[in-house]
Amino acid sequence: MQSPKYTARAHTNIALIKYWGKLDQDLIIPMNSSLSLTLDKFYTDTSVFFDSTLKQDIFRLNNKESSSLKVTHFMKVLREKTGETRFAMINSENHVPSAAGLASSASAFAALALAASRAAGLVLDSRSLSRLARRGSGSATRSIYGGFVEWQQGSDDATSYAVPFEENVAWDLSMIAVVISAKQKKISSSVGMQRVVATSPYYSAWRKTAAQDLAAMKKAIKKRDFRQVGTIAEENAMKMHALNASAHPHFSYFEPASLQVMKIVADLRSNGIFCYYTLDAGPNVKIICQNKDIQTILAALAPSFSQERLVVAGPGPGVKLIDK
Ligand code: 2P0
């Protein structure tokens, strides 16, 4: 017997205040609260149905049968929560313009949480959905909502979830993603952050500063103070990457081209074009900017990066069911 099929679309998000470290590995309770912007250009569509004839979950990614330990683990958690006993057919499509490298577990697990819970007969409110998505991947906790989203750290499964901070971003803020490499990173986020928590002598300072950065960021967003938002985001990202540089053994996600983009942004800024950068667990750089400056910034990047490596995105919506 088959369950009805549900398809969900979730957009990825970029953290302006980063999550970097887990208090609880299994439940994915973070060491600090974080805040992100959901983006319109990058999303995942995932459809799920349960089928009593299946002997295991089948996961297809971009029309290719695939295997993912994280998906397997998530489906186990979902069955425990919902009482569903059948295995599932999962079809996932990542919509990432151009050279890829920006596909994210955030959109993947937010979409899977909605589609799979509905297919299992459960209608969850947004908070419960955020908690469920968190069990797949930390950053997915935030992709339940659109716009600016805060993941409140909490201390256990019931209290760690995202809340919308400003869902409809009606002011001038964009991100230019500079795709530097689409390759799988050598050190996954999970491994990187675990190593940092265990070995960086600066970790307690990070937790303190992340809390201060979050409070300042929320004020800056409320005031629509673009320069403050950009400055705090850039500094917070650099503090996260400084943790990696101070871990044992130390590591870095930067590539030479990442540093090149960072320098272009800094030079633009000294010339009065206010833009800022942030980087996650990989070499790609996201430039936070205002619409009026997009063409100038793209022109400054053009000699070094081809057009398909430059993707302009704006604020995007939260997870929803779609017909497919
Ligand atoms: C973030 N990142 O806040 C941070 C900043 C990357 C750098 O969340 O282990 O895939 O599945 O919870 O969510 C990427 O890590 O890690 C991430 P897990 P996840 O967006």
PDB file of N, CA, C and O in Angstrom, residues 206-234:
ATOM      1  N   TRP A 206      34.278  32.703  21.133  1.00  0.00           N
ATOM      2  CA  TRP A 206      33.327  32.685  20.013  1.00  0.00           C
ATOM      3  C   TRP A 206      31.885  32.702  20.512  1.00  0.00           C
ATOM      4  O   TRP A 206      31.049  33.458  20.031  1.00  0.00           O
ATOM      5  N   ARG A 207      31.599  31.891  21.495  1.00  0.00           N
ATOM      6  CA  ARG A 207      30.212  31.816  21.978  1.00  0.00           C
ATOM      7  C   ARG A 207      29.757  33.160  22.519  1.00  0.00           C
ATOM      8  O   ARG A 207      28.623  33.582  22.300  1.00  0.00           O
ATOM      9  N   LYS A 208      30.666  33.815  23.223  1.00  0.00           N
ATOM     10  CA  LYS A 208      30.322  35.109  23.799  1.00  0.00           C
ATOM     11  C   LYS A 208      30.096  36.138  22.691  1.00  0.00           C
ATOM     12  O   LYS A 208      29.104  36.869  22.671  1.00  0.00           O
ATOM     13  N   THR A 209      31.023  36.159  21.744  1.00  0.00           N
ATOM     14  CA  THR A 209      30.945  37.171  20.696  1.00  0.00           C
ATOM     15  C   THR A 209      29.770  36.894  19.749  1.00  0.00           C
ATOM     16  O   THR A 209      29.146  37.820  19.228  1.00  0.00           O
ATOM     17  N   ALA A 210      29.441  35.623  19.554  1.00  0.00           N
ATOM     18  CA  ALA A 210      28.320  35.293  18.664  1.00  0.00           C
ATOM     19  C   ALA A 210      27.007  35.820  19.257  1.00  0.00           C
ATOM     20  O   ALA A 210      26.146  36.327  18.535  1.00  0.00           O
ATOM     21  N   ALA A 211      26.881  35.720  20.572  1.00  0.00           N
ATOM     22  CA  ALA A 211      25.670  36.222  21.239  1.00  0.00           C
ATOM     23  C   ALA A 211      25.590  37.747  21.096  1.00  0.00           C
ATOM     24  O   ALA A 211      24.514  38.304  20.819  1.00  0.00           O
ATOM     25  N   GLN A 212      26.736  38.405  21.244  1.00  0.00           N
ATOM     26  CA  GLN A 212      26.747  39.876  21.081  1.00  0.00           C
ATOM     27  C   GLN A 212      26.449  40.263  19.636  1.00  0.00           C
ATOM     28  O   GLN A 212      25.690  41.189  19.362  1.00  0.00           O
ATOM     29  N   ASP A 213      27.067  39.527  18.706  1.00  0.00           N
ATOM     30  CA  ASP A 213      26.843  39.807  17.278  1.00  0.00           C
ATOM     31  C   ASP A 213      25.367  39.639  16.919  1.00  0.00           C
ATOM     32  O   ASP A 213      24.810  40.407  16.136  1.00  0.00           O
ATOM     33  N   LEU A 214      24.745  38.605  17.483  1.00  0.00           N
ATOM     34  CA  LEU A 214      23.335  38.347  17.177  1.00  0.00           C
ATOM     35  C   LEU A 214      22.457  39.513  17.644  1.00  0.00           C
ATOM     36  O   LEU A 214      21.598  39.995  16.902  1.00  0.00           O
ATOM     37  N   ALA A 215      22.703  39.962  18.864  1.00  0.00           N
ATOM     38  CA  ALA A 215      21.908  41.080  19.398  1.00  0.00           C
ATOM     39  C   ALA A 215      22.105  42.331  18.536  1.00  0.00           C
ATOM     40  O   ALA A 215      21.139  43.023  18.185  1.00  0.00           O
ATOM     41  N   ALA A 216      23.349  42.602  18.153  1.00  0.00           N
ATOM     42  CA  ALA A 216      23.641  43.787  17.331  1.00  0.00           C
ATOM     43  C   ALA A 216      23.024  43.632  15.938  1.00  0.00           C
ATOM     44  O   ALA A 216      22.494  44.601  15.372  1.00  0.00           O
ATOM     45  N   MET A 217      23.062  42.427  15.394  1.00  0.00           N
ATOM     46  CA  MET A 217      22.487  42.179  14.062  1.00  0.00           C
ATOM     47  C   MET A 217      20.974  42.409  14.082  1.00  0.00           C
ATOM     48  O   MET A 217      20.416  43.008  13.155  1.00  0.00           O
ATOM     49  N   LYS A 218      20.317  41.941  15.123  1.00  0.00           N
ATOM     50  CA  LYS A 218      18.866  42.112  15.188  1.00  0.00           C
ATOM     51  C   LYS A 218      18.503  43.597  15.235  1.00  0.00           C
ATOM     52  O   LYS A 218      17.562  44.041  14.577  1.00  0.00           O
ATOM     53  N   LYS A 219      19.287  44.362  15.974  1.00  0.00           N
ATOM     54  CA  LYS A 219      19.054  45.818  16.030  1.00  0.00           C
ATOM     55  C   LYS A 219      19.259  46.432  14.655  1.00  0.00           C
ATOM     56  O   LYS A 219      18.469  47.268  14.209  1.00  0.00           O
ATOM     57  N   ALA A 220      20.335  46.040  13.992  1.00  0.00           N
ATOM     58  CA  ALA A 220      20.676  46.611  12.681  1.00  0.00           C
ATOM     59  C   ALA A 220      19.592  46.281  11.646  1.00  0.00           C
ATOM     60  O   ALA A 220      19.223  47.127  10.829  1.00  0.00           O
ATOM     61  N   ILE A 221      19.052  45.058  11.701  1.00  0.00           N
ATOM     62  CA  ILE A 221      17.990  44.669  10.749  1.00  0.00           C
ATOM     63  C   ILE A 221      16.735  45.500  11.027  1.00  0.00           C
ATOM     64  O   ILE A 221      16.107  46.019  10.112  1.00  0.00           O
ATOM     65  N   LYS A 222      16.410  45.636  12.298  1.00  0.00           N
ATOM     66  CA  LYS A 222      15.214  46.429  12.670  1.00  0.00           C
ATOM     67  C   LYS A 222      15.317  47.852  12.147  1.00  0.00           C
ATOM     68  O   LYS A 222      14.338  48.438  11.704  1.00  0.00           O
ATOM     69  N   LYS A 223      16.548  48.392  12.227  1.00  0.00           N
ATOM     70  CA  LYS A 223      16.758  49.777  11.760  1.00  0.00           C
ATOM     71  C   LYS A 223      16.958  49.844  10.247  1.00  0.00           C
ATOM     72  O   LYS A 223      17.137  50.915   9.691  1.00  0.00           O
ATOM     73  N   ARG A 224      17.022  48.688   9.605  1.00  0.00           N
ATOM     74  CA  ARG A 224      17.341  48.603   8.177  1.00  0.00           C
ATOM     75  C   ARG A 224      18.655  49.313   7.870  1.00  0.00           C
ATOM     76  O   ARG A 224      18.781  50.029   6.874  1.00  0.00           O
ATOM     77  N   ASP A 225      19.595  49.101   8.773  1.00  0.00           N
ATOM     78  CA  ASP A 225      20.905  49.730   8.622  1.00  0.00           C
ATOM     79  C   ASP A 225      21.805  48.774   7.839  1.00  0.00           C
ATOM     80  O   ASP A 225      22.477  47.897   8.402  1.00  0.00           O
ATOM     81  N   PHE A 226      21.793  48.951   6.524  1.00  0.00           N
ATOM     82  CA  PHE A 226      22.495  48.005   5.650  1.00  0.00           C
ATOM     83  C   PHE A 226      23.984  47.860   6.006  1.00  0.00           C
ATOM     84  O   PHE A 226      24.519  46.751   6.069  1.00  0.00           O
ATOM     85  N   ARG A 227      24.643  48.983   6.246  1.00  0.00           N
ATOM     86  CA  ARG A 227      26.094  48.920   6.500  1.00  0.00           C
ATOM     87  C   ARG A 227      26.404  48.166   7.794  1.00  0.00           C
ATOM     88  O   ARG A 227      27.376  47.422   7.870  1.00  0.00           O
ATOM     89  N   GLN A 228      25.563  48.371   8.793  1.00  0.00           N
ATOM     90  CA  GLN A 228      25.753  47.640  10.043  1.00  0.00           C
ATOM     91  C   GLN A 228      25.533  46.141   9.830  1.00  0.00           C
ATOM     92  O   GLN A 228      26.315  45.318  10.305  1.00  0.00           O
ATOM     93  N   VAL A 229      24.470  45.812   9.109  1.00  0.00           N
ATOM     94  CA  VAL A 229      24.177  44.391   8.829  1.00  0.00           C
ATOM     95  C   VAL A 229      25.386  43.755   8.143  1.00  0.00           C
ATOM     96  O   VAL A 229      25.877  42.687   8.539  1.00  0.00           O
ATOM     97  N   GLY A 230      25.913  44.424   7.123  1.00  0.00           N
ATOM     98  CA  GLY A 230      27.046  43.887   6.374  1.00  0.00           C
ATOM     99  C   GLY A 230      28.291  43.775   7.236  1.00  0.00           C
ATOM    100  O   GLY A 230      28.986  42.746   7.215  1.00  0.00           O
ATOM    101  N   THR A 231      28.571  44.812   8.005  1.00  0.00           N
ATOM    102  CA  THR A 231      29.787  44.814   8.837  1.00  0.00           C
ATOM    103  C   THR A 231      29.747  43.683   9.863  1.00  0.00           C
ATOM    104  O   THR A 231      30.714  42.931  10.028  1.00  0.00           O
ATOM    105  N   ILE A 232      28.598  43.545  10.539  1.00  0.00           N
ATOM    106  CA  ILE A 232      28.497  42.509  11.581  1.00  0.00           C
ATOM    107  C   ILE A 232      28.596  41.124  10.945  1.00  0.00           C
ATOM    108  O   ILE A 232      29.274  40.229  11.462  1.00  0.00           O
ATOM    109  N   ALA A 233      27.936  40.945   9.795  1.00  0.00           N
ATOM    110  CA  ALA A 233      27.967  39.627   9.133  1.00  0.00           C
ATOM    111  C   ALA A 233      29.394  39.260   8.724  1.00  0.00           C
ATOM    112  O   ALA A 233      29.849  38.130   8.944  1.00  0.00           O
ATOM    113  N   GLU A 234      30.091  40.217   8.125  1.00  0.00           N
ATOM    114  CA  GLU A 234      31.463  39.930   7.676  1.00  0.00           C
ATOM    115  C   GLU A 234      32.364  39.588   8.863  1.00  0.00           C
ATOM    116  O   GLU A 234      33.120  38.611   8.842  1.00  0.00           O
TER     117      GLU A 234
END
